[in-house]
C-alpha atoms as a PDB file:
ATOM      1  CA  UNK A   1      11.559  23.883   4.390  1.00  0.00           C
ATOM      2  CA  UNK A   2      13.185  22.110   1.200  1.00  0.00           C
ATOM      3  CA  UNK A   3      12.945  19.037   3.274  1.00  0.00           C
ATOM      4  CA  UNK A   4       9.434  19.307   3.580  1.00  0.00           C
ATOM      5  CA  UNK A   5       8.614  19.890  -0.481  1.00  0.00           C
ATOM      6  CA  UNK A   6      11.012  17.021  -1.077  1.00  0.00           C
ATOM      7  CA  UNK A   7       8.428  14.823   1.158  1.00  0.00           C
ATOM      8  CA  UNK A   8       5.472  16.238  -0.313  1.00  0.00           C
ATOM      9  CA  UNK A   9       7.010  15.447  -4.278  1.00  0.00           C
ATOM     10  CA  UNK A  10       8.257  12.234  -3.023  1.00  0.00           C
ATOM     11  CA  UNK A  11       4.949  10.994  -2.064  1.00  0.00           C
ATOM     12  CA  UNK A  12       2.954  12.629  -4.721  1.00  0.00           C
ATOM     13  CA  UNK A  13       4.754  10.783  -7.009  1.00  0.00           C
ATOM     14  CA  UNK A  14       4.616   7.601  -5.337  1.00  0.00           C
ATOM     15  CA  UNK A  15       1.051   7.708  -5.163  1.00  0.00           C
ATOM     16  CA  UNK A  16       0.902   8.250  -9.014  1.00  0.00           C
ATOM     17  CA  UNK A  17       3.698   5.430  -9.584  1.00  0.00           C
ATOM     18  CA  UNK A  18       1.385   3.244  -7.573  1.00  0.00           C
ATOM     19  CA  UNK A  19      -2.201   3.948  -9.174  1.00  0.00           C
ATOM     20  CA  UNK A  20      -0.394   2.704 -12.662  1.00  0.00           C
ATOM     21  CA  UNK A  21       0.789  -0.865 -11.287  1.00  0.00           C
ATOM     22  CA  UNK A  22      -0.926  -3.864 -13.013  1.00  0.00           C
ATOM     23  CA  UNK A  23      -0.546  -6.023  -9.344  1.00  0.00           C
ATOM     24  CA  UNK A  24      -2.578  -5.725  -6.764  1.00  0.00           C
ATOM     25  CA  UNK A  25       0.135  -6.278  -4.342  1.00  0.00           C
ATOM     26  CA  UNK A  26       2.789  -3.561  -5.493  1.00  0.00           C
ATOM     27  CA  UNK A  27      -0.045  -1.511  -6.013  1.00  0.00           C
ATOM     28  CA  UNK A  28      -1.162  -1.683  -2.255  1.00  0.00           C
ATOM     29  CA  UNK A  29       2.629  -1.449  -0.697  1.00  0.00           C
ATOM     30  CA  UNK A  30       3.596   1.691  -3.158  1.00  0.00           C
ATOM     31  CA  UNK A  31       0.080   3.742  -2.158  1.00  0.00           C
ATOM     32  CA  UNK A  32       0.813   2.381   1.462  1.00  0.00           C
ATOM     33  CA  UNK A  33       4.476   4.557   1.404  1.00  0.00           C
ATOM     34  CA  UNK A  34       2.768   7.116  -0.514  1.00  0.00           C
ATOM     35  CA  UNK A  35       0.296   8.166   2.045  1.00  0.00           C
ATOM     36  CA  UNK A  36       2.235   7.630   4.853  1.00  0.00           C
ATOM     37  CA  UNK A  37       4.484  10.359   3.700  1.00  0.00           C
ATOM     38  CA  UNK A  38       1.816  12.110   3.085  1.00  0.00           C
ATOM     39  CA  UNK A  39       0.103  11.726   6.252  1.00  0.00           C
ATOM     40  CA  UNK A  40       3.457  13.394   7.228  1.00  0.00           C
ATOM     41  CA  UNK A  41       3.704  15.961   4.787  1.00  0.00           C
ATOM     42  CA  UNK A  42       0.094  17.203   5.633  1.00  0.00           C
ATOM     43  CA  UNK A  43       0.377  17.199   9.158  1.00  0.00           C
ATOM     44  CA  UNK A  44       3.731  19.184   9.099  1.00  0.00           C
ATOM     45  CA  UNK A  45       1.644  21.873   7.129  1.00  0.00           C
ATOM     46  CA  UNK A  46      -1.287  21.317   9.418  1.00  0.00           C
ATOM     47  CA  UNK A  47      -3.553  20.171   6.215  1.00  0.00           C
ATOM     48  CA  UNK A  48      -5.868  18.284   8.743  1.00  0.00           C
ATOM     49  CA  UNK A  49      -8.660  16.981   5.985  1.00  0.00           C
ATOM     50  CA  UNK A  50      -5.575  16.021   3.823  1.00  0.00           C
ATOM     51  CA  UNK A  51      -4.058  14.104   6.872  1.00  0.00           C
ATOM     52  CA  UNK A  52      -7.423  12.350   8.128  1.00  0.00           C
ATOM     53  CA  UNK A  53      -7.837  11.285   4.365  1.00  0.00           C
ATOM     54  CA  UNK A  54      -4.454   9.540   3.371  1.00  0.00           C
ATOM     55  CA  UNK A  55      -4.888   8.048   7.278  1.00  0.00           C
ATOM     56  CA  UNK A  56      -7.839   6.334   5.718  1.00  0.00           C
ATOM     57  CA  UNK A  57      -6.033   5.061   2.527  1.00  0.00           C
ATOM     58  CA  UNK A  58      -3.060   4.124   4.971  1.00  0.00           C
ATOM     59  CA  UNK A  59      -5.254   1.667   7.042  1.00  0.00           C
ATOM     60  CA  UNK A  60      -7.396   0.521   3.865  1.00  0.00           C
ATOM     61  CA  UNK A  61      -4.194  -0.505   1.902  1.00  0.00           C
ATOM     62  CA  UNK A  62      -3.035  -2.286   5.593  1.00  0.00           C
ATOM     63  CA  UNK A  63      -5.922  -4.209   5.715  1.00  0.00           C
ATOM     64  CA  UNK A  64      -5.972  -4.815   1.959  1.00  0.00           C
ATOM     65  CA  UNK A  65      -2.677  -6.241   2.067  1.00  0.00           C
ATOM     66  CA  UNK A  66      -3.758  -8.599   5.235  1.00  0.00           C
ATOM     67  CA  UNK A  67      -6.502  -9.798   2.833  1.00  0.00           C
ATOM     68  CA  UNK A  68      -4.039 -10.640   0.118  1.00  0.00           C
ATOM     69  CA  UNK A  69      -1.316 -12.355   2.279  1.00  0.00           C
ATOM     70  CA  UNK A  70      -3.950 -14.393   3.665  1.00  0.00           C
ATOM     71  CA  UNK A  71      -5.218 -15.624   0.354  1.00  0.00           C
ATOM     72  CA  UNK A  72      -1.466 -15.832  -0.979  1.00  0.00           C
ATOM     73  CA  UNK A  73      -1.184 -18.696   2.200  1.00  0.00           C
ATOM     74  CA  UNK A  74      -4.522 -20.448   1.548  1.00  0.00           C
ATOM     75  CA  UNK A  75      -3.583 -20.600  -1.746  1.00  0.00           C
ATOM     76  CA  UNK A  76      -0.050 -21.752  -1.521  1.00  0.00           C
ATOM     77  CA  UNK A  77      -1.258 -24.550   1.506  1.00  0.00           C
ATOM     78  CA  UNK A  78      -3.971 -25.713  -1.431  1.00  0.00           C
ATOM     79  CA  UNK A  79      -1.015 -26.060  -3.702  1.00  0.00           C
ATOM     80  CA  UNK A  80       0.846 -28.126  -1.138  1.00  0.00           C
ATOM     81  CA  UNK A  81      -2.071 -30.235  -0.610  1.00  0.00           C
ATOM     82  CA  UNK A  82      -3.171 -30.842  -4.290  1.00  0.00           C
ATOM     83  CA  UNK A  83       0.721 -31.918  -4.724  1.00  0.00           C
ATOM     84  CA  UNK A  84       0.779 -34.740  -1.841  1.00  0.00           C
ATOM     85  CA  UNK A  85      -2.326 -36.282  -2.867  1.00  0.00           C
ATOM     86  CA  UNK A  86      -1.921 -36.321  -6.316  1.00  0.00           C
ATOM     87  CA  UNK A  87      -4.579 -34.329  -7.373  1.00  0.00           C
ATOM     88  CA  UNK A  88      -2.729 -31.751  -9.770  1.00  0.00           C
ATOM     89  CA  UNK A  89      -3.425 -33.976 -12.830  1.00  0.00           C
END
């Protein structure tokens, strides 16, 4: 069951590696790993609130990252746009 602790530590401190990032971006991807091991972790233990709860973070941080490669595009296409009609002055 070494295995098992080494998941559990892993994503523990993933999840605290994460909550210190100054980007939203890392941020989101690092807590995404985190809880996904931990979704494994807990359900291997059969720690069902634990598993229904990092679950939820998994598909908030998915759909958190969505929203910020969506603006990233919008944002880069505006940049394309401001640059062929001359409007970055």
């Amino acid at each position: 069951m070494m295995w098992l602790q080494l998941i559990g530590w892993i994503g523990s401190a993933l999840l605290v590696i994460s909550l210190l990032q100054g980007k939203m971006l890392l941020l989101r991807w690092l807590n995404l790993a985190a809880s996904l091991l931990l979704v494994g972790y807990n359900a291997a233990l059969e720690v069902w609130p634990m598993v229904v709860m990092n679950a939820a973070v998994c598909v908030i941080d998915a759909v958190h990252l969505h929203l910020l490669a969506r603006a990233n595009k919008r944002t880069r296409a505006a940049a394309e746009i401001s640059l062929v009609d001359g409007s970055h002055r």
